[in-house]
Coordinates of N, CA and C and ligand atoms in Angstrom, one line a residue:
M4 N -74.1 65.3 -24.5 CA -73.1 64.3 -24.7 C -73.0 63.3 -23.5
P5 N -72.9 62.0 -23.8 CA -72.8 61.1 -22.6 C -71.4 61.2 -21.9
L6 N -71.5 61.6 -20.7 CA -70.3 61.7 -19.9 C -70.5 60.8 -18.6
I7 N -69.6 59.8 -18.5 CA -69.8 58.9 -17.4 C -68.5 58.9 -16.5
E8 N -68.7 59.2 -15.2 CA -67.6 59.2 -14.3 C -67.7 57.9 -13.4
L9 N -66.6 57.2 -13.2 CA -66.6 56.0 -12.4 C -67.1 56.4 -11.0
P10 N -67.9 55.5 -10.4 CA -68.4 55.8 -9.0 C -67.2 56.1 -8.1
Q11 N -67.2 57.2 -7.3 CA -66.1 57.6 -6.5 C -66.0 56.8 -5.2
T12 N -65.8 55.5 -5.3 CA -65.8 54.6 -4.1 C -64.5 54.9 -3.3
Q13 N -64.5 54.4 -2.1 CA -63.3 54.5 -1.2 C -62.1 53.8 -1.9
R14 N -62.4 52.7 -2.5 CA -61.3 52.0 -3.2 C -60.7 52.8 -4.3
L15 N -61.6 53.4 -5.1 CA -61.0 54.2 -6.2 C -60.3 55.4 -5.7
R16 N -60.8 56.0 -4.6 CA -60.0 57.2 -4.0 C -58.7 56.7 -3.5
A17 N -58.6 55.5 -2.9 CA -57.3 55.0 -2.4 C -56.3 54.8 -3.6
L18 N -56.8 54.3 -4.7 CA -56.0 54.1 -5.9 C -55.5 55.5 -6.4
H19 N -56.4 56.4 -6.5 CA -56.0 57.8 -6.9 C -55.0 58.4 -6.0
A20 N -55.2 58.2 -4.7 CA -54.2 58.8 -3.7 C -52.8 58.3 -4.0
E21 N -52.7 57.0 -4.2 CA -51.3 56.5 -4.4 C -50.8 56.9 -5.8
M22 N -51.6 56.9 -6.8 CA -51.2 57.2 -8.1 C -50.8 58.7 -8.3
R23 N -51.6 59.6 -7.6 CA -51.3 61.0 -7.7 C -50.2 61.5 -6.8
R24 N -49.8 60.7 -5.8 CA -48.8 61.2 -4.9 C -47.5 61.5 -5.7
A25 N -47.0 62.7 -5.5 CA -45.9 63.2 -6.3 C -44.6 62.4 -6.1
T26 N -44.5 61.8 -4.9 CA -43.2 61.0 -4.6 C -43.4 59.5 -4.9
A27 N -44.6 59.1 -5.4 CA -44.8 57.7 -5.7 C -43.8 57.1 -6.7
P28 N -43.1 56.0 -6.4 CA -42.2 55.4 -7.3 C -42.9 54.9 -8.5
R29 N -42.2 54.7 -9.6 CA -42.9 54.2 -10.8 C -43.7 53.0 -10.6
E30 N -43.2 52.0 -9.9 CA -43.9 50.7 -9.8 C -45.2 50.9 -9.1
T31 N -45.2 51.9 -8.1 CA -46.5 52.2 -7.4 C -47.5 52.8 -8.3
F32 N -46.9 53.8 -9.1 CA -47.8 54.5 -10.0 C -48.4 53.5 -11.0
V33 N -47.6 52.7 -11.6 CA -48.1 51.8 -12.6 C -49.1 50.8 -12.0
A34 N -48.8 50.2 -10.9 CA -49.7 49.2 -10.3 C -51.1 49.9 -10.0
N35 N -51.1 51.0 -9.4 CA -52.4 51.7 -9.1 C -53.1 52.2 -10.4
A36 N -52.3 52.7 -11.3 CA -52.9 53.2 -12.6 C -53.6 52.0 -13.3
N37 N -52.9 50.8 -13.3 CA -53.5 49.7 -14.0 C -54.8 49.3 -13.4
C38 N -55.0 49.4 -12.1 CA -56.3 49.1 -11.5 C -57.4 50.0 -12.0
V39 N -57.0 51.3 -12.0 CA -58.0 52.3 -12.5 C -58.3 52.1 -13.9
I40 N -57.2 51.9 -14.7 CA -57.4 51.7 -16.2 C -58.4 50.5 -16.4
R41 N -58.2 49.4 -15.6 CA -59.1 48.3 -15.8 C -60.6 48.6 -15.5
N42 N -60.8 49.4 -14.5 CA -62.1 49.8 -14.1 C -62.7 50.7 -15.2
V43 N -61.9 51.6 -15.8 CA -62.4 52.5 -16.8 C -62.8 51.7 -18.1
L44 N -61.9 50.8 -18.4 CA -62.1 50.0 -19.6 C -63.4 49.1 -19.5
E45 N -63.6 48.5 -18.3 CA -64.8 47.7 -18.1 C -66.0 48.6 -18.3
L46 N -66.0 49.8 -17.8 CA -67.2 50.7 -17.9 C -67.3 51.1 -19.4
C47 N -66.2 51.2 -20.1 CA -66.3 51.5 -21.6 C -67.0 50.4 -22.3
L48 N -66.6 49.1 -22.0 CA -67.1 48.0 -22.6 C -68.6 47.8 -22.3
D49 N -69.0 48.3 -21.2 CA -70.4 48.2 -20.8 C -71.3 49.2 -21.6
Q50 N -70.7 50.1 -22.4 CA -71.5 51.1 -23.2 C -71.8 50.6 -24.6
L51 N -71.3 49.4 -24.9 CA -71.4 48.8 -26.3 C -72.6 48.0 -26.4
P52 N -73.1 47.7 -27.6 CA -74.2 46.9 -27.8 C -73.9 45.4 -27.6
Y53 N -74.8 44.7 -26.9 CA -74.7 43.3 -26.7 C -75.9 42.5 -27.1
C54 N -75.7 41.3 -27.5 CA -76.9 40.4 -27.7 C -76.9 39.2 -26.7
D55 N -78.0 38.5 -26.6 CA -78.0 37.4 -25.7 C -77.1 36.2 -26.2
R56 N -76.5 35.5 -25.3 CA -75.8 34.3 -25.6 C -76.0 33.2 -24.5
S57 N -76.6 32.1 -24.9 CA -76.8 31.0 -24.0 C -75.7 30.0 -24.1
V58 N -75.2 29.6 -22.9 CA -74.2 28.5 -22.8 C -74.7 27.4 -21.9
Q59 N -74.1 26.2 -22.2 CA -74.4 25.1 -21.3 C -73.3 25.1 -20.2
T60 N -73.7 25.0 -18.9 CA -72.7 24.9 -17.9 C -72.3 23.5 -17.6
P61 N -71.2 23.2 -16.8 CA -70.8 21.9 -16.6 C -71.8 21.0 -15.9
V62 N -72.8 21.6 -15.3 CA -73.9 20.8 -14.6 C -75.1 20.6 -15.5
G63 N -74.9 20.9 -16.8 CA -76.0 20.7 -17.7 C -77.1 21.7 -17.8
A64 N -76.9 22.8 -17.0 CA -77.9 23.9 -17.0 C -77.6 24.9 -18.1
T65 N -78.5 25.8 -18.4 CA -78.3 26.8 -19.4 C -78.1 28.1 -18.7
Y66 N -77.1 28.8 -19.1 CA -76.9 30.2 -18.5 C -77.2 31.2 -19.7
L67 N -78.0 32.1 -19.4 CA -78.3 33.2 -20.4 C -77.4 34.3 -20.2
G68 N -76.3 34.5 -21.0 CA -75.4 35.6 -20.8 C -75.5 36.5 -22.0
A69 N -74.4 37.1 -22.4 CA -74.4 38.1 -23.5 C -73.1 38.1 -24.2
E70 N -73.0 38.6 -25.4 CA -71.8 38.8 -26.1 C -71.9 40.1 -26.9
L71 N -70.7 40.6 -27.3 CA -70.7 41.9 -28.1 C -71.4 41.6 -29.4
D72 N -72.2 42.6 -29.8 CA -73.1 42.4 -31.0 C -72.5 43.0 -32.3
E73 N -71.5 43.9 -32.1 CA -70.9 44.6 -33.2 C -69.4 44.6 -33.1
P74 N -68.6 44.7 -34.2 CA -67.2 44.7 -34.1 C -66.6 45.9 -33.4
L75 N -65.5 45.6 -32.7 CA -64.8 46.6 -31.9 C -63.3 46.6 -32.1
C76 N -62.8 47.8 -31.9 CA -61.3 47.9 -31.9 C -61.0 49.0 -30.9
A77 N -59.7 49.1 -30.6 CA -59.2 50.2 -29.7 C -58.2 51.0 -30.5
V78 N -58.1 52.3 -30.1 CA -57.1 53.2 -30.7 C -56.4 53.9 -29.6
S79 N -55.1 53.8 -29.5 CA -54.4 54.5 -28.4 C -53.8 55.8 -29.0
I80 N -53.9 56.9 -28.2 CA -53.2 58.1 -28.6 C -51.8 58.0 -27.9
V81 N -50.8 57.8 -28.8 CA -49.4 57.7 -28.4 C -48.9 59.0 -27.9
R82 N -48.2 59.1 -26.7 CA -47.7 57.9 -26.0 C -48.5 57.5 -24.8
A83 N -49.1 58.4 -24.1 CA -49.7 58.1 -22.8 C -50.8 57.0 -23.0
G84 N -51.6 57.1 -24.1 CA -52.6 56.1 -24.3 C -52.2 54.7 -24.4
E85 N -50.9 54.5 -24.8 CA -50.4 53.1 -24.8 C -50.4 52.4 -23.5
S86 N -50.4 53.2 -22.4 CA -50.4 52.6 -21.1 C -51.7 51.8 -20.9
M87 N -52.8 52.1 -21.6 CA -54.0 51.4 -21.4 C -54.1 50.1 -22.2
E88 N -53.1 49.9 -23.1 CA -53.2 48.7 -23.9 C -52.9 47.4 -23.2
F89 N -52.1 47.5 -22.1 CA -51.7 46.3 -21.4 C -53.0 45.7 -20.7
E90 N -53.8 46.5 -20.0 CA -55.0 45.9 -19.4 C -56.0 45.5 -20.4
L91 N -56.1 46.3 -21.5 CA -57.1 45.9 -22.5 C -56.7 44.6 -23.1
S92 N -55.5 44.4 -23.4 CA -55.0 43.1 -24.0 C -55.2 41.9 -23.1
K93 N -55.2 42.1 -21.8 CA -55.5 41.0 -20.9 C -57.0 40.7 -21.0
M94 N -57.8 41.7 -21.1 CA -59.3 41.5 -21.1 C -59.8 41.0 -22.4
L95 N -59.2 41.5 -23.5 CA -59.6 41.1 -24.9 C -58.4 40.9 -25.7
P96 N -57.8 39.7 -25.6 CA -56.5 39.5 -26.2 C -56.5 39.6 -27.7
A97 N -57.6 39.5 -28.4 CA -57.6 39.5 -29.9 C -58.0 40.9 -30.4
I98 N -58.3 41.8 -29.6 CA -58.8 43.1 -30.1 C -57.8 43.8 -30.9
P99 N -58.1 44.3 -32.1 CA -57.2 45.1 -32.9 C -57.0 46.4 -32.2
I100 N -55.7 46.9 -32.3 CA -55.3 48.2 -31.6 C -54.7 49.1 -32.6
G101 N -55.3 50.2 -33.0 CA -54.7 51.2 -33.8 C -53.9 52.2 -33.0
K102 N -53.1 53.0 -33.7 CA -52.3 54.0 -33.0 C -52.4 55.4 -33.7
I103 N -52.5 56.4 -32.9 CA -52.4 57.8 -33.5 C -51.4 58.5 -32.6
L104 N -50.3 58.9 -33.3 CA -49.3 59.6 -32.5 C -49.5 61.1 -32.6
I105 N -49.9 61.7 -31.4 CA -50.1 63.1 -31.3 C -49.3 63.6 -30.1
Q106 N -48.5 64.6 -30.3 CA -47.7 65.2 -29.2 C -48.1 66.6 -29.1
R107 N -48.2 67.0 -27.8 CA -48.5 68.4 -27.5 C -47.2 69.2 -27.4
D108 N -47.1 70.3 -28.0 CA -45.9 71.2 -27.9 C -45.8 71.6 -26.5
K109 N -44.5 71.4 -26.0 CA -44.3 71.7 -24.5 C -44.5 73.1 -24.2
I110 N -44.4 74.0 -25.1 CA -44.5 75.5 -24.8 C -45.9 75.9 -25.1
T111 N -46.3 75.7 -26.4 CA -47.6 76.3 -26.8 C -48.8 75.4 -26.4
K112 N -48.6 74.1 -26.0 CA -49.6 73.2 -25.6 C -50.5 72.8 -26.8
Q113 N -50.1 73.2 -28.0 CA -50.9 72.8 -29.2 C -50.5 71.4 -29.7
P114 N -51.5 70.6 -30.0 CA -51.1 69.2 -30.5 C -50.7 69.2 -31.9
R115 N -49.8 68.2 -32.2 CA -49.4 68.0 -33.6 C -49.6 66.5 -33.9
L116 N -50.1 66.2 -35.1 CA -50.3 64.8 -35.5 C -49.1 64.4 -36.3
F117 N -48.5 63.3 -35.9 CA -47.3 62.8 -36.6 C -47.6 61.5 -37.4
Y118 N -48.5 60.7 -36.9 CA -48.6 59.3 -37.5 C -49.9 58.7 -37.1
S119 N -50.5 57.9 -38.0 CA -51.7 57.2 -37.6 C -51.7 55.8 -38.4
A120 N -52.0 54.8 -37.6 CA -52.1 53.4 -38.2 C -53.3 52.8 -37.6
L121 N -54.4 52.6 -38.4 CA -55.7 52.2 -37.9 C -56.1 50.9 -38.6
P122 N -57.0 50.1 -38.0 CA -57.5 48.9 -38.7 C -58.2 49.3 -40.0
E123 N -58.0 48.5 -41.0 CA -58.5 49.0 -42.3 C -60.0 49.0 -42.4
D124 N -60.7 48.2 -41.5 CA -62.1 48.2 -41.5 C -62.7 49.0 -40.4
I125 N -61.9 50.0 -39.9 CA -62.3 50.7 -38.7 C -63.7 51.4 -38.9
A126 N -64.1 51.7 -40.1 CA -65.4 52.4 -40.3 C -66.6 51.5 -39.9
Q127 N -66.3 50.2 -39.8 CA -67.4 49.3 -39.4 C -67.4 48.9 -37.9
R128 N -66.4 49.5 -37.2 CA -66.2 49.1 -35.8 C -66.6 50.2 -34.8
H129 N -66.9 49.8 -33.6 CA -67.0 50.7 -32.5 C -65.5 50.9 -32.1
V130 N -65.2 52.0 -31.5 CA -63.8 52.3 -31.2 C -63.7 52.8 -29.7
I131 N -62.8 52.1 -29.0 CA -62.5 52.6 -27.6 C -61.2 53.4 -27.8
M132 N -61.3 54.7 -27.7 CA -60.2 55.6 -27.9 C -59.5 55.8 -26.5
M133 N -58.2 55.4 -26.4 CA -57.6 55.4 -25.1 C -56.6 56.6 -25.0
E134 N -56.9 57.5 -24.1 CA -56.1 58.7 -23.8 C -56.4 59.0 -22.3
P135 N -55.4 58.8 -21.4 CA -55.6 59.0 -20.0 C -55.8 60.5 -19.6
M136 N -55.3 61.4 -20.4 CA -55.4 62.8 -20.0 C -56.2 63.6 -21.0
L137 N -57.2 64.3 -20.5 CA -58.0 65.2 -21.2 C -57.8 66.6 -20.6
A138 N -56.9 67.4 -21.1 CA -56.5 68.7 -20.4 C -57.2 69.8 -21.2
T139 N -56.5 70.4 -22.2 CA -57.2 71.4 -23.0 C -58.2 70.8 -24.0
G140 N -58.0 69.5 -24.3 CA -58.8 68.8 -25.2 C -58.3 68.8 -26.6
G141 N -57.2 69.5 -26.9 CA -56.7 69.6 -28.2 C -56.3 68.3 -28.8
S142 N -55.6 67.4 -28.0 CA -55.2 66.1 -28.6 C -56.4 65.2 -28.9
A143 N -57.4 65.2 -28.0 CA -58.5 64.4 -28.2 C -59.3 64.8 -29.4
L144 N -59.5 66.1 -29.6 CA -60.2 66.6 -30.7 C -59.5 66.2 -32.0
M145 N -58.2 66.3 -32.0 CA -57.4 65.9 -33.2 C -57.6 64.4 -33.5
A146 N -57.6 63.6 -32.4 CA -57.7 62.1 -32.6 C -59.1 61.8 -33.1
I147 N -60.1 62.4 -32.5 CA -61.5 62.0 -32.9 C -61.7 62.4 -34.4
S148 N -61.1 63.6 -34.8 CA -61.2 64.0 -36.2 C -60.6 63.0 -37.1
E149 N -59.4 62.4 -36.7 CA -58.8 61.4 -37.5 C -59.7 60.2 -37.7
L150 N -60.3 59.8 -36.6 CA -61.2 58.6 -36.6 C -62.4 58.8 -37.6
L151 N -63.0 60.0 -37.5 CA -64.1 60.3 -38.3 C -63.8 60.4 -39.8
K152 N -62.5 60.9 -40.1 CA -62.1 61.0 -41.4 C -62.0 59.6 -42.0
K153 N -61.7 58.6 -41.2 CA -61.6 57.2 -41.7 C -63.0 56.5 -41.7
G154 N -64.1 57.3 -41.4 CA -65.4 56.7 -41.6 C -66.0 56.2 -40.3
V155 N -65.4 56.3 -39.2 CA -66.0 55.9 -37.9 C -67.1 56.8 -37.6
Q156 N -68.2 56.2 -37.1 CA -69.4 57.0 -36.7 C -69.1 57.6 -35.4
E157 N -69.5 58.9 -35.2 CA -69.2 59.6 -34.0 C -69.8 58.9 -32.8
K158 N -71.0 58.4 -32.9 CA -71.7 57.7 -31.8 C -71.0 56.4 -31.5
H159 N -70.1 55.9 -32.3 CA -69.4 54.6 -32.1 C -68.1 54.8 -31.3
V160 N -67.7 56.1 -31.0 CA -66.5 56.4 -30.3 C -66.7 56.4 -28.8
V161 N -66.0 55.6 -28.0 CA -66.1 55.7 -26.5 C -64.7 56.1 -26.1
F162 N -64.6 57.2 -25.4 CA -63.3 57.8 -25.0 C -63.0 57.3 -23.6
A163 N -61.9 56.4 -23.5 CA -61.5 55.9 -22.2 C -60.5 56.8 -21.6
N164 N -60.8 57.4 -20.5 CA -59.9 58.5 -19.9 C -59.8 58.3 -18.4
I165 N -58.6 58.8 -17.9 CA -58.4 58.7 -16.4 C -58.7 60.0 -15.8
L166 N -58.1 61.1 -16.2 CA -58.4 62.4 -15.7 C -58.9 63.4 -16.8
A167 N -60.0 64.1 -16.5 CA -60.5 65.0 -17.5 C -60.8 66.4 -16.8
S168 N -60.4 67.4 -17.5 CA -60.7 68.8 -17.0 C -62.1 69.2 -17.4
P169 N -62.8 70.1 -16.7 CA -64.1 70.6 -17.1 C -63.9 71.3 -18.5
E170 N -62.8 72.0 -18.6 CA -62.6 72.8 -19.9 C -62.5 71.8 -21.1
G171 N -61.7 70.7 -20.9 CA -61.5 69.7 -22.0 C -62.9 69.0 -22.3
I172 N -63.6 68.7 -21.3 CA -64.9 68.0 -21.5 C -65.8 68.9 -22.3
K173 N -65.8 70.2 -21.9 CA -66.7 71.1 -22.6 C -66.3 71.3 -24.1
R174 N -65.0 71.3 -24.3 CA -64.6 71.5 -25.7 C -64.9 70.3 -26.6
V175 N -64.6 69.1 -26.0 CA -64.9 67.9 -26.8 C -66.4 67.7 -27.0
S176 N -67.1 67.9 -26.0 CA -68.6 67.7 -26.1 C -69.3 68.7 -27.0
A177 N -68.7 69.9 -27.1 CA -69.3 70.9 -28.0 C -69.1 70.5 -29.5
R178 N -67.9 70.0 -29.7 CA -67.6 69.6 -31.1 C -68.2 68.2 -31.5
Y179 N -68.1 67.3 -30.5 CA -68.5 65.9 -30.8 C -69.5 65.4 -29.8
P180 N -70.8 65.9 -29.9 CA -71.7 65.6 -28.8 C -72.1 64.1 -28.7
H181 N -71.8 63.3 -29.7 CA -72.2 61.9 -29.6 C -71.1 61.0 -29.2
V182 N -70.0 61.5 -28.9 CA -68.9 60.7 -28.3 C -69.1 60.5 -26.8
T183 N -69.0 59.2 -26.4 CA -69.2 59.0 -25.0 C -67.8 59.1 -24.3
I184 N -67.8 59.8 -23.2 CA -66.5 60.0 -22.4 C -66.7 59.2 -21.1
V185 N -65.8 58.3 -20.9 CA -65.8 57.5 -19.6 C -64.5 57.9 -18.9
S186 N -64.6 58.5 -17.7 CA -63.4 59.0 -17.0 C -63.5 58.5 -15.5
S187 N -62.3 58.3 -14.9 CA -62.2 58.0 -13.5 C -62.2 59.2 -12.6
S188 N -62.0 60.4 -13.2 CA -62.1 61.6 -12.4 C -62.3 62.9 -13.2
I189 N -63.3 63.6 -12.8 CA -63.4 65.0 -13.4 C -62.7 65.9 -12.5
E190 N -61.7 66.6 -13.0 CA -60.8 67.4 -12.1 C -61.4 68.8 -11.9
Q191 N -60.7 69.6 -11.0 CA -61.3 70.9 -10.6 C -61.2 71.9 -11.8
Q192 N -60.0 72.0 -12.4 CA -59.7 73.0 -13.4 C -58.3 72.8 -14.0
L193 N -58.0 73.6 -15.0 CA -56.7 73.6 -15.6 C -55.9 74.8 -15.0
N194 N -54.6 74.7 -14.8 CA -53.9 75.9 -14.3 C -53.3 76.6 -15.6
Q195 N -52.5 77.6 -15.3 CA -52.1 78.5 -16.5 C -51.1 77.7 -17.4
E196 N -50.5 76.7 -16.9 CA -49.6 75.9 -17.7 C -50.3 74.7 -18.4
A197 N -51.6 74.7 -18.3 CA -52.5 73.6 -18.9 C -52.3 72.3 -18.2
F198 N -51.9 72.3 -16.9 CA -51.9 71.1 -16.1 C -53.2 71.0 -15.3
M199 N -53.7 69.8 -15.2 CA -55.0 69.7 -14.4 C -54.7 69.8 -12.9
I200 N -55.7 70.3 -12.2 CA -55.6 70.5 -10.8 C -56.8 69.7 -10.1
P201 N -56.6 68.8 -9.1 CA -55.3 68.5 -8.5 C -54.3 67.7 -9.3
G202 N -54.8 67.0 -10.3 CA -53.9 66.4 -11.3 C -53.0 65.3 -10.9
I203 N -52.1 65.0 -11.8 CA -51.2 63.8 -11.6 C -49.8 64.0 -12.2
G204 N -49.6 65.2 -12.8 CA -48.3 65.4 -13.5 C -48.4 64.9 -14.9
D205 N -47.3 64.4 -15.5 CA -47.3 63.9 -16.8 C -47.5 62.4 -16.8
F206 N -48.6 62.0 -17.2 CA -49.0 60.6 -17.0 C -48.0 59.7 -17.8
G207 N -47.7 60.1 -19.1 CA -46.8 59.2 -19.9 C -45.4 59.1 -19.2
D208 N -44.9 60.2 -18.8 CA -43.6 60.1 -18.1 C -43.6 59.2 -16.9
R209 N -44.6 59.4 -16.1 CA -44.7 58.6 -14.9 C -45.0 57.1 -15.1
Y210 N -45.8 56.8 -16.1 CA -46.1 55.4 -16.4 C -44.9 54.7 -17.0
F211 N -44.2 55.4 -18.0 CA -43.1 54.7 -18.7 C -41.8 55.0 -18.1
G212 N -41.7 55.7 -17.0 CA -40.5 55.8 -16.2 C -39.5 56.8 -16.8
T213 N -40.0 57.8 -17.6 CA -39.0 58.7 -18.2 C -39.0 60.0 -17.3
I214 N -39.4 59.9 -16.1 CA -39.2 61.0 -15.1 C -39.0 60.3 -13.8
S215 N -38.3 61.0 -12.9 CA -37.9 60.3 -11.6 C -39.1 60.3 -10.6
S216 N -40.0 61.2 -10.7 CA -41.2 61.2 -9.9 C -42.3 62.0 -10.5
G217 N -43.3 62.2 -9.8 CA -44.4 63.0 -10.4 C -44.1 64.5 -10.5
G218 N -42.9 64.9 -10.0 CA -42.6 66.3 -10.0 C -43.3 67.1 -8.9
Q219 N -42.9 68.3 -8.6 CA -43.6 69.0 -7.6 C -44.6 70.0 -8.1
N220 N -45.8 70.0 -7.5 CA -46.9 70.9 -7.9 C -47.3 70.6 -9.4
G221 N -47.2 69.4 -9.8 CA -47.6 69.1 -11.1 C -46.7 69.5 -12.2
Q222 N -45.5 70.1 -11.9 CA -44.6 70.5 -12.9 C -43.7 69.3 -13.3
Q223 N -43.3 69.3 -14.6 CA -42.4 68.3 -15.0 C -41.0 68.5 -14.5
V224 N -40.2 67.4 -14.2 CA -38.8 67.5 -13.9 C -38.0 66.8 -14.9
E225 N -36.8 67.0 -15.0 CA -36.0 66.3 -16.1 C -35.9 64.8 -15.8
A226 N -35.9 64.1 -16.9 CA -35.8 62.6 -16.8 C -34.6 62.2 -16.0
A227 N -34.7 61.2 -15.2 CA -33.5 60.7 -14.4 C -32.9 59.6 -15.3
V228 N -31.7 59.6 -15.6 CA -31.1 58.6 -16.4 C -29.8 58.0 -15.7
Ligands
LIG329 C1 -50.2 64.9 -22.9 C2 -51.2 63.8 -22.4 C3 -52.3 63.9 -23.4 C4 -52.3 65.3 -23.8 C5 -53.5 66.0 -23.1 O1 -49.5 64.2 -23.9 O2 -50.7 62.5 -22.3 O3 -52.0 63.1 -24.6 O4 -51.0 65.9 -23.3 O5 -53.4 67.4 -23.3 P1 -54.5 68.2 -24.1 O6 -55.9 67.7 -23.7 O7 -54.3 69.6 -23.7 O8 -54.2 68.0 -25.6 P2 -48.1 64.7 -24.5 O9 -48.4 65.4 -25.8 O10 -47.4 65.5 -23.5 O11 -47.4 63.4 -24.9 P3 -47.2 62.1 -24.0 O12 -48.4 61.2 -24.2 O13 -45.9 61.5 -24.6 O14 -47.0 62.4 -22.6

């Protein structure tokens, strides 16, 4: 299975340090996460098929560039995946964005599918599937299964991810070997509560401000209202 990790540059490590810091305020988390998301999405877009495109420059010369050769859409796994829509929409303002609402049970960690709204011609498109957290892999497996049921080709799915556990990668790649996973970090392991280590806490809560901080030791804390 194609698994691509962003180059672990000093800049990326600095972004991760700020984003993962348990006491980082929401605005710090979001600003740093958006930079990482942008890098991940750029790398995802680089996995797609392109054809040549020549343009005339203002000085009358020809530049041989490229353009996407096949239709594309994105699908976010609600809720945390919606965090990736903001940067994507800046990069590709016209891209169709489907949604799949999957929530992991807080106790059992098992995912449940509640809702799905996808572009009607999704079977003809490549799909950037946006889900920042790949922990046990249950949510990602369920989402990919939904896409394939709608006729999407497995090799046309590019999974845009921020943190991935080795266990989750193994599970997804065993079931769907032709899905490409692009991640900014392959983590060390999952702990007994199915949190990634070193991890980041609950990405959705931190991005959307439904928690006061990252919590201690990756545990969730009650939302501050
Ligand atoms: C979290 C996270 C992923 C999922 C990953 O979502 O955002 O969607 O768990 O875990 P898995 O790989 O073990 O399935 P959660 O269901 O808590 O919802 P949220 O997006 O609202 O945070």
